[in-house]
Amino acid sequence: MPFRTRYTGLIDKYRDRLPVHDDTRIISLGEGNTPLIRLNNIPRVLGKDVDIYVKYEGLNPTGSFKDRGMTMAVTKAVEEGSKAIICASTGNTSAAAAAYAARAGITAFVLIPDGKIALGKLAQAMMHGATVIQIKGNFDKGMQLVKEVATEAPVTIVNSINPYRLQGQKTAAFEIVEELGRAPDFHCIPVGNAGNITAHWIGYCEYSSASGDHVTGACSFCHGQCKYAGGAVVGNRPKMVGYQASGSAPFMRGKMVDDPDTLATAIRIGHPQSWDMAWKVKEESGGWFDECSDDEILAAQKLLAEKEGVFCEPASATSLAGAMRDITSGTIPEGSTIVCTLTGHGLKDPDIAIKQSTPVQAVDATLEEVKKAILANME
Ligand code: AN7
């Protein structure tokens, strides 16, 4: 008989480190277990001796890292008897909420900003049967409204202010440590609400705690949810580096941004919900924040697609754009192992991809014309 290896999702895999009981009904779509891909060509392009890995979170069931948090949040919502969930979203959270609600047989309400949402994400929320409410306002306004409405209606908020979200998302750090056999030196990650950077830090801290390293103090991030609430630790943990889009960079401005703007619509967020925690992550990990222009973000997205065969959405490429700049300048030194999180799949936003690519060539349907087109493009 072959060995049974069916993967049944991250809650099943890490149940001893997540807030579930033996009889908890788990709402899963097989999320997690995403590839950690070592970049072959980009380090050569940079001319630097570095190990860069990308954690391809776009290969989660709904195409983004949000599934990690959503499996946990919806599992707990159902366990607590909730019949409806709600979120504000720049797109990916709404796609995940809609899918996991469908799986659980409960209702999803999603508030999305006027216009600036990538088409793939909207299609997902609609297709999974969520009630999609488009507001005349941005994500930050939507988030505020969700918090208000949740005090008056029987709905569970599944934005990352729901602590179960970060508990699910921390498992990405577990997977990285398990694959590398250690934590990377630097972990580069796009920052919007700053939930994911916080979740990764929780994961790295717990992992080194579980491996018996030196305990220095109470875990200040998990609201008592994690099974290692007794202590955060110093051990092999990365410096956490958070990159924002220049037009939506409250962590660089040192204050909230009221009218955020960027082509990377996923991170068009001016009032991050995990503000205090993210500053703490930066401090504890010895990392930093920086910003990337939209042009840098798109260039990194294209480079990754063309040189490595990996297609991520613009917001995700922010991690690589920033990392490449910091590697080039030496801020991230040679000899380092770097992980860049690619938060969402490139197919989420086909419009941006097509706009920045060489136009397709239209030719007559004859052998001669097709041959001509091929020869003209041979190197
Ligand atoms: C592709 O879907 O906030 O710093 O409403 O979709 O944890 O907020 C999306 C965020 C990065 C930022 N990359 O993560 C939403 C939403 C992608 C994203 C982020 C998001 P956080």
Tab-separated table of C-alpha atoms and ligand atoms in Angstrom:
chain	number	residue	atom	x	y	z
A	1	MET	CA	0.000	0.000	0.000
A	2	PRO	CA	1.324	3.468	-0.797
A	3	PHE	CA	1.974	5.782	2.162
A	4	ARG	CA	-0.946	8.151	2.778
A	5	THR	CA	0.236	11.681	2.104
A	6	ARG	CA	-2.967	13.617	1.436
A	7	TYR	CA	-2.467	17.215	2.521
A	8	THR	CA	-5.525	18.501	4.363
A	9	GLY	CA	-4.657	22.108	5.086
A	10	LEU	CA	-2.637	24.087	7.570
A	11	ILE	CA	-4.920	23.684	10.600
A	12	ASP	CA	-4.627	19.909	10.376
A	13	LYS	CA	-0.878	20.147	9.882
A	14	TYR	CA	-0.205	22.580	12.733
A	15	ARG	CA	-3.158	21.849	14.986
A	16	ASP	CA	-0.954	21.594	18.093
A	17	ARG	CA	0.077	25.225	17.590
A	18	LEU	CA	-3.325	26.637	16.668
A	19	PRO	CA	-6.380	27.429	18.809
A	20	VAL	CA	-8.519	24.421	17.822
A	21	HIS	CA	-9.962	21.478	19.736
A	22	ASP	CA	-10.005	17.828	18.699
A	23	ASP	CA	-13.671	18.080	17.728
A	24	THR	CA	-13.492	21.461	15.983
A	25	ARG	CA	-15.050	21.311	12.519
A	26	ILE	CA	-12.282	22.571	10.268
A	27	ILE	CA	-13.216	24.728	7.282
A	28	SER	CA	-10.389	24.151	4.815
A	29	LEU	CA	-9.645	24.258	1.117
A	30	GLY	CA	-6.178	22.735	1.463
A	31	GLU	CA	-4.452	26.091	1.956
A	32	GLY	CA	-0.781	26.477	2.896
A	33	ASN	CA	2.126	24.238	1.887
A	34	THR	CA	3.107	26.755	-0.804
A	35	PRO	CA	6.386	26.506	-2.736
A	36	LEU	CA	9.530	28.247	-1.548
A	37	ILE	CA	11.282	28.887	-4.844
A	38	ARG	CA	15.002	29.702	-5.000
A	39	LEU	CA	15.697	32.432	-7.534
A	40	ASN	CA	18.323	31.392	-10.067
A	41	ASN	CA	18.617	34.327	-12.407
A	42	ILE	CA	17.849	37.490	-10.465
A	43	PRO	CA	20.879	37.216	-8.110
A	44	ARG	CA	22.994	36.999	-11.280
A	45	VAL	CA	21.269	40.072	-12.704
A	46	LEU	CA	22.071	41.864	-9.443
A	47	GLY	CA	25.659	40.600	-9.512
A	48	LYS	CA	25.470	39.731	-5.833
A	49	ASP	CA	26.197	36.569	-3.898
A	50	VAL	CA	22.863	36.163	-2.116
A	51	ASP	CA	20.313	33.375	-1.702
A	52	ILE	CA	16.880	34.751	-2.532
A	53	TYR	CA	13.800	32.597	-2.067
A	54	VAL	CA	10.272	33.597	-2.919
A	55	LYS	CA	7.405	32.149	-0.896
A	56	TYR	CA	4.746	31.846	-3.564
A	57	GLU	CA	1.577	32.505	-1.596
A	58	GLY	CA	-0.300	33.095	-4.831
A	59	LEU	CA	-0.619	29.307	-5.027
A	60	ASN	CA	-3.095	29.175	-2.163
A	61	PRO	CA	-6.641	28.062	-3.088
A	62	THR	CA	-7.994	31.554	-3.773
A	63	GLY	CA	-4.662	32.855	-5.023
A	64	SER	CA	-3.387	34.772	-2.010
A	65	PHE	CA	-1.955	34.409	1.503
A	66	LYS	CA	-5.324	35.451	2.917
A	67	ASP	CA	-6.468	31.815	2.822
A	68	ARG	CA	-4.126	30.997	5.711
A	69	GLY	CA	-5.881	33.410	8.004
A	70	MET	CA	-9.322	32.787	6.584
A	71	THR	CA	-9.347	29.027	7.232
A	72	MET	CA	-8.677	29.824	10.891
A	73	ALA	CA	-11.078	32.785	11.165
A	74	VAL	CA	-13.981	30.982	9.479
A	75	THR	CA	-13.336	27.762	11.407
A	76	LYS	CA	-13.599	29.715	14.656
A	77	ALA	CA	-16.588	31.778	13.486
A	78	VAL	CA	-18.463	28.554	12.705
A	79	GLU	CA	-17.373	26.983	15.994
A	80	GLU	CA	-18.727	30.010	17.835
A	81	GLY	CA	-22.064	29.703	16.034
A	82	SER	CA	-21.729	32.648	13.666
A	83	LYS	CA	-23.928	32.540	10.573
A	84	ALA	CA	-22.335	35.465	8.726
A	85	ILE	CA	-18.924	37.020	8.252
A	86	ILE	CA	-17.998	40.487	7.051
A	87	CYS	CA	-14.857	42.245	5.876
A	88	ALA	CA	-13.621	45.362	4.160
A	89	SER	CA	-11.144	44.541	1.452
A	90	THR	CA	-8.886	45.774	-1.284
A	91	GLY	CA	-9.810	42.468	-2.954
A	92	ASN	CA	-7.953	39.427	-1.698
A	93	THR	CA	-9.575	39.251	1.714
A	94	SER	CA	-12.981	39.423	0.067
A	95	ALA	CA	-12.094	36.583	-2.307
A	96	ALA	CA	-10.927	34.403	0.578
A	97	ALA	CA	-13.861	35.317	2.830
A	98	ALA	CA	-16.318	34.523	0.035
A	99	ALA	CA	-14.736	31.149	-0.709
A	100	TYR	CA	-14.429	29.959	2.893
A	101	ALA	CA	-17.957	31.147	3.710
A	102	ALA	CA	-19.201	29.141	0.735
A	103	ARG	CA	-17.302	26.120	1.990
A	104	ALA	CA	-18.786	26.544	5.466
A	105	GLY	CA	-22.311	27.230	4.251
A	106	ILE	CA	-22.530	30.668	5.867
A	107	THR	CA	-23.057	34.172	4.477
A	108	ALA	CA	-20.286	36.580	3.492
A	109	PHE	CA	-20.614	40.348	3.204
A	110	VAL	CA	-17.711	42.212	1.657
A	111	LEU	CA	-17.166	45.952	1.392
A	112	ILE	CA	-14.916	46.938	-1.468
A	113	PRO	CA	-13.627	50.348	-2.529
A	114	ASP	CA	-15.088	52.240	-5.423
A	115	GLY	CA	-13.288	51.230	-8.624
A	116	LYS	CA	-9.761	50.330	-7.530
A	117	ILE	CA	-10.131	46.575	-7.193
A	118	ALA	CA	-8.445	44.060	-9.472
A	119	LEU	CA	-10.866	42.222	-11.716
A	120	GLY	CA	-9.906	38.678	-10.706
A	121	LYS	CA	-10.662	39.400	-7.047
A	122	LEU	CA	-14.036	40.902	-7.785
A	123	ALA	CA	-14.889	37.910	-9.975
A	124	GLN	CA	-14.031	35.563	-7.093
A	125	ALA	CA	-16.162	37.338	-4.502
A	126	MET	CA	-19.120	37.426	-6.901
A	127	MET	CA	-18.704	33.843	-8.078
A	128	HIS	CA	-18.593	32.447	-4.531
A	129	GLY	CA	-21.878	34.151	-3.794
A	130	ALA	CA	-20.806	36.856	-1.362
A	131	THR	CA	-22.908	39.972	-1.029
A	132	VAL	CA	-20.571	42.520	-2.562
A	133	ILE	CA	-21.115	46.073	-1.375
A	134	GLN	CA	-19.112	48.697	-3.203
A	135	ILE	CA	-18.746	51.886	-1.192
A	136	LYS	CA	-17.982	55.364	-2.453
A	137	GLY	CA	-14.756	55.458	-0.500
A	138	ASN	CA	-11.450	53.656	-0.030
A	139	PHE	CA	-10.443	50.614	2.030
A	140	ASP	CA	-9.859	52.642	5.190
A	141	LYS	CA	-13.401	54.024	5.092
A	142	GLY	CA	-14.723	50.510	4.462
A	143	MET	CA	-12.806	49.174	7.459
A	144	GLN	CA	-14.279	51.856	9.675
A	145	LEU	CA	-17.797	51.030	8.476
A	146	VAL	CA	-17.280	47.303	9.029
A	147	LYS	CA	-16.227	47.920	12.635
A	148	GLU	CA	-19.308	50.062	13.172
A	149	VAL	CA	-21.797	47.727	11.544
A	150	ALA	CA	-20.425	44.700	13.422
A	151	THR	CA	-21.488	46.276	16.709
A	152	GLU	CA	-25.082	46.405	15.470
A	153	ALA	CA	-25.489	43.252	13.374
A	154	PRO	CA	-24.772	39.560	14.111
A	155	VAL	CA	-21.724	39.306	11.849
A	156	THR	CA	-18.157	38.228	12.601
A	157	ILE	CA	-15.399	40.492	11.299
A	158	VAL	CA	-12.777	38.482	9.405
A	159	ASN	CA	-10.334	41.282	8.685
A	160	SER	CA	-6.942	40.817	10.340
A	161	ILE	CA	-8.163	42.611	13.488
A	162	ASN	CA	-9.722	39.175	14.112
A	163	PRO	CA	-6.838	37.559	16.050
A	164	TYR	CA	-7.486	34.130	14.526
A	165	ARG	CA	-6.426	35.531	11.159
A	166	LEU	CA	-2.860	36.133	12.350
A	167	GLN	CA	-2.806	32.703	13.974
A	168	GLY	CA	-3.457	31.065	10.621
A	169	GLN	CA	-1.057	33.333	8.783
A	170	LYS	CA	1.845	32.626	11.137
A	171	THR	CA	2.096	29.134	9.633
A	172	ALA	CA	3.867	30.588	6.591
A	173	ALA	CA	6.866	31.216	8.857
A	174	PHE	CA	6.702	27.629	10.137
A	175	GLU	CA	6.846	26.293	6.597
A	176	ILE	CA	9.835	28.484	5.727
A	177	VAL	CA	11.833	27.388	8.767
A	178	GLU	CA	11.011	23.752	8.051
A	179	GLU	CA	12.123	24.020	4.434
A	180	LEU	CA	15.334	25.928	5.077
A	181	GLY	CA	16.152	24.148	8.328
A	182	ARG	CA	16.521	27.617	9.886
A	183	ALA	CA	15.006	31.077	9.634
A	184	PRO	CA	16.295	33.330	6.833
A	185	ASP	CA	18.499	36.308	7.677
A	186	PHE	CA	16.004	38.734	6.156
A	187	HIS	CA	12.310	38.344	5.503
A	188	CYS	CA	10.998	40.910	3.031
A	189	ILE	CA	7.253	41.443	2.834
A	190	PRO	CA	4.749	43.922	1.397
A	191	VAL	CA	2.922	45.933	4.038
A	192	GLY	CA	-0.659	47.194	3.867
A	193	ASN	CA	-2.549	46.693	7.122
A	194	ALA	CA	0.624	45.092	8.508
A	195	GLY	CA	-1.189	41.949	9.623
A	196	ASN	CA	1.024	39.634	7.629
A	197	ILE	CA	4.361	41.035	8.813
A	198	THR	CA	3.064	40.684	12.383
A	199	ALA	CA	1.809	37.136	11.772
A	200	HIS	CA	5.159	36.051	10.339
A	201	TRP	CA	6.968	37.443	13.361
A	202	ILE	CA	4.635	35.528	15.680
A	203	GLY	CA	5.416	32.396	13.666
A	204	TYR	CA	9.176	32.847	13.761
A	205	CYS	CA	9.104	33.609	17.486
A	206	GLU	CA	6.985	30.570	18.257
A	207	TYR	CA	9.132	28.344	16.150
A	208	SER	CA	12.349	29.259	17.876
A	209	SER	CA	10.521	29.025	21.195
A	210	ALA	CA	9.345	25.516	20.361
A	211	SER	CA	12.878	24.491	19.445
A	212	GLY	CA	13.952	25.356	22.948
A	213	ASP	CA	15.928	28.560	22.436
A	214	HIS	CA	16.375	31.158	25.124
A	215	VAL	CA	13.118	32.660	26.396
A	216	THR	CA	13.224	36.381	27.069
A	217	GLY	CA	9.697	37.536	27.753
A	218	ALA	CA	6.005	37.294	27.130
A	219	CYS	CA	4.712	37.020	23.598
A	220	SER	CA	3.142	40.405	23.046
A	221	PHE	CA	1.386	39.762	19.762
A	222	CYS	CA	-1.002	36.873	19.947
A	223	HIS	CA	-3.647	38.103	22.440
A	224	GLY	CA	-3.132	34.849	24.322
A	225	GLN	CA	-4.111	32.770	21.297
A	226	CYS	CA	-0.865	30.983	20.674
A	227	LYS	CA	0.134	27.841	22.478
A	228	TYR	CA	3.480	29.409	23.359
A	229	ALA	CA	1.991	32.460	25.041
A	230	GLY	CA	4.496	31.887	27.824
A	231	GLY	CA	7.400	33.378	25.978
A	232	ALA	CA	8.830	35.001	22.917
A	233	VAL	CA	12.456	34.157	22.322
A	234	VAL	CA	15.784	35.138	20.918
A	235	GLY	CA	17.043	32.511	18.560
A	236	ASN	CA	17.364	32.173	14.848
A	237	ARG	CA	14.876	34.784	13.678
A	238	PRO	CA	15.031	37.030	10.628
A	239	LYS	CA	15.150	40.771	10.414
A	240	MET	CA	11.664	41.700	9.190
A	241	VAL	CA	11.708	44.207	6.359
A	242	GLY	CA	8.393	45.786	5.363
A	243	TYR	CA	7.999	47.554	2.041
A	244	GLN	CA	5.163	49.882	1.122
A	245	ALA	CA	4.120	51.606	-2.085
A	246	SER	CA	5.276	55.237	-1.999
A	247	GLY	CA	1.773	56.618	-2.429
A	248	SER	CA	0.483	54.495	0.455
A	249	ALA	CA	3.341	54.495	2.924
A	250	PRO	CA	2.122	55.481	6.394
A	251	PHE	CA	5.017	53.605	8.042
A	252	MET	CA	7.458	55.815	6.146
A	253	ARG	CA	5.547	59.016	6.876
A	254	GLY	CA	5.276	58.077	10.547
A	255	LYS	CA	1.562	58.774	10.477
A	256	MET	CA	-1.657	57.709	8.813
A	257	VAL	CA	-2.131	58.677	5.159
A	258	ASP	CA	-5.621	59.944	4.330
A	259	ASP	CA	-5.642	59.617	0.573
A	260	PRO	CA	-3.473	56.615	-0.314
A	261	ASP	CA	-2.764	55.883	-3.942
A	262	THR	CA	-0.833	53.207	-5.856
A	263	LEU	CA	-1.256	50.915	-8.846
A	264	ALA	CA	-0.697	48.078	-6.395
A	265	THR	CA	-4.345	48.290	-5.327
A	266	ALA	CA	-4.019	45.443	-2.796
A	267	ILE	CA	-1.892	47.682	-0.565
A	268	ARG	CA	-3.729	50.948	-1.190
A	269	ILE	CA	-4.166	51.336	2.570
A	270	GLY	CA	-3.476	54.527	4.521
A	271	HIS	CA	-4.647	53.530	8.002
A	272	PRO	CA	-2.993	50.174	8.836
A	273	GLN	CA	-4.937	48.169	11.409
A	274	SER	CA	-1.829	46.545	12.929
A	275	TRP	CA	0.092	49.831	13.307
A	276	ASP	CA	1.489	49.361	16.838
A	277	MET	CA	2.314	45.695	16.386
A	278	ALA	CA	4.217	46.320	13.157
A	279	TRP	CA	6.431	48.946	14.820
A	280	LYS	CA	7.164	46.436	17.534
A	281	VAL	CA	8.038	43.783	14.943
A	282	LYS	CA	10.480	46.174	13.300
A	283	GLU	CA	12.110	46.965	16.622
A	284	GLU	CA	12.265	43.433	18.014
A	285	SER	CA	13.566	41.947	14.776
A	286	GLY	CA	16.064	44.704	14.026
A	287	GLY	CA	14.435	45.260	10.643
A	288	TRP	CA	13.148	48.352	8.867
A	289	PHE	CA	10.444	49.829	6.644
A	290	ASP	CA	11.007	51.311	3.224
A	291	GLU	CA	8.973	52.361	0.227
A	292	CYS	CA	8.998	51.534	-3.498
A	293	SER	CA	7.634	53.620	-6.344
A	294	ASP	CA	4.947	52.131	-8.588
A	295	ASP	CA	7.524	51.952	-11.393
A	296	GLU	CA	9.908	49.919	-9.224
A	297	ILE	CA	7.068	47.606	-8.222
A	298	LEU	CA	5.991	46.943	-11.796
A	299	ALA	CA	9.609	46.462	-12.935
A	300	ALA	CA	10.133	43.829	-10.224
A	301	GLN	CA	6.872	42.091	-11.139
A	302	LYS	CA	7.968	41.903	-14.782
A	303	LEU	CA	11.534	40.839	-13.992
A	304	LEU	CA	10.299	37.995	-11.805
A	305	ALA	CA	7.863	36.838	-14.471
A	306	GLU	CA	10.429	37.052	-17.281
A	307	LYS	CA	13.562	35.822	-15.531
A	308	GLU	CA	12.170	33.236	-13.143
A	309	GLY	CA	8.771	32.178	-14.491
A	310	VAL	CA	6.956	33.343	-11.387
A	311	PHE	CA	3.872	35.521	-11.814
A	312	CYS	CA	2.726	37.567	-8.828
A	313	GLU	CA	0.435	40.538	-8.499
A	314	PRO	CA	1.914	44.054	-8.263
A	315	ALA	CA	1.523	44.444	-4.479
A	316	SER	CA	3.427	41.192	-4.002
A	317	ALA	CA	6.336	42.358	-6.124
A	318	THR	CA	6.903	45.172	-3.624
A	319	SER	CA	8.824	42.715	-1.448
A	320	LEU	CA	11.194	41.819	-4.270
A	321	ALA	CA	11.505	45.416	-5.521
A	322	GLY	CA	12.589	46.558	-2.072
A	323	ALA	CA	14.856	43.574	-1.502
A	324	MET	CA	16.639	44.108	-4.822
A	325	ARG	CA	17.304	47.745	-3.955
A	326	ASP	CA	18.601	46.858	-0.479
A	327	ILE	CA	20.781	44.052	-1.852
A	328	THR	CA	22.233	46.353	-4.496
A	329	SER	CA	23.041	49.042	-1.925
A	330	GLY	CA	24.532	46.511	0.501
A	331	THR	CA	21.956	47.239	3.201
A	332	ILE	CA	21.243	43.523	2.851
A	333	PRO	CA	24.821	42.162	2.737
A	334	GLU	CA	26.241	39.477	0.464
A	335	GLY	CA	26.098	36.007	1.950
A	336	SER	CA	22.568	36.591	3.228
A	337	THR	CA	19.617	34.257	2.902
A	338	ILE	CA	16.531	36.264	2.030
A	339	VAL	CA	12.907	35.242	1.763
A	340	CYS	CA	10.487	37.485	-0.128
A	341	THR	CA	6.795	36.805	0.358
A	342	LEU	CA	4.793	36.916	-2.864
A	343	THR	CA	1.407	37.515	-1.346
A	344	GLY	CA	-0.879	37.078	-4.374
A	345	HIS	CA	-1.037	35.513	-7.828
A	346	GLY	CA	-0.436	37.577	-10.959
A	347	LEU	CA	-3.711	36.368	-12.473
A	348	LYS	CA	-5.580	38.434	-9.902
A	349	ASP	CA	-4.894	41.560	-11.917
A	350	PRO	CA	-4.746	40.749	-15.626
A	351	ASP	CA	-5.258	44.387	-16.671
A	352	ILE	CA	-1.971	45.567	-15.183
A	353	ALA	CA	-0.111	42.582	-16.608
A	354	ILE	CA	-1.329	43.167	-20.124
A	355	LYS	CA	-0.783	46.927	-19.954
A	356	GLN	CA	2.890	46.577	-19.141
A	357	SER	CA	3.693	43.795	-21.618
A	358	THR	CA	4.716	43.859	-25.281
A	359	PRO	CA	1.502	43.973	-27.334
A	360	VAL	CA	0.488	40.745	-29.037
A	361	GLN	CA	1.427	40.537	-32.713
A	362	ALA	CA	-1.475	40.248	-35.132
A	363	VAL	CA	-0.616	38.554	-38.442
A	364	ASP	CA	-2.472	36.868	-41.265
A	365	ALA	CA	-3.151	33.163	-40.769
A	366	THR	CA	-0.552	32.050	-43.303
A	367	LEU	CA	2.611	30.006	-42.864
A	368	GLU	CA	4.646	32.808	-44.395
A	369	GLU	CA	3.381	35.491	-42.014
A	370	VAL	CA	3.748	33.280	-38.924
A	371	LYS	CA	7.285	32.297	-39.998
A	372	LYS	CA	8.168	35.950	-40.519
A	373	ALA	CA	6.910	36.854	-37.061
A	374	ILE	CA	8.937	34.036	-35.485
A	375	LEU	CA	12.173	34.824	-37.319
A	376	ALA	CA	11.879	38.516	-36.482
A	377	ASN	CA	11.808	37.614	-32.786
A	378	MET	CA	14.617	35.010	-32.758
A	379	GLU	CA	17.677	36.005	-30.820
B	1	AN7	C1	-1.532	40.814	-2.432
B	1	AN7	O1	-7.483	42.141	0.805
B	1	AN7	O2	-5.813	44.172	2.987
B	1	AN7	O3	-0.020	44.053	5.420
B	1	AN7	O4	-8.248	43.746	2.002
B	1	AN7	O5	-3.780	41.545	-0.908
B	1	AN7	O6	-1.293	41.979	5.980
B	1	AN7	O7	-2.460	43.966	5.029
B	1	AN7	C2	-4.860	42.929	1.234
B	1	AN7	C3	-3.563	43.019	1.612
B	1	AN7	C4	-0.088	42.411	0.518
B	1	AN7	C5	-0.904	43.472	2.566
B	1	AN7	N1	-0.233	41.799	-0.652
B	1	AN7	O8	-0.952	42.590	3.651
B	1	AN7	C6	-7.322	43.076	1.579
B	1	AN7	C7	-5.963	43.441	2.011
B	1	AN7	C8	-1.450	41.504	-1.123
B	1	AN7	C9	-2.585	41.858	-0.401
B	1	AN7	C10	-1.168	42.795	1.278
B	1	AN7	C11	-2.446	42.541	0.820
B	1	AN7	P1	-1.194	43.175	5.105
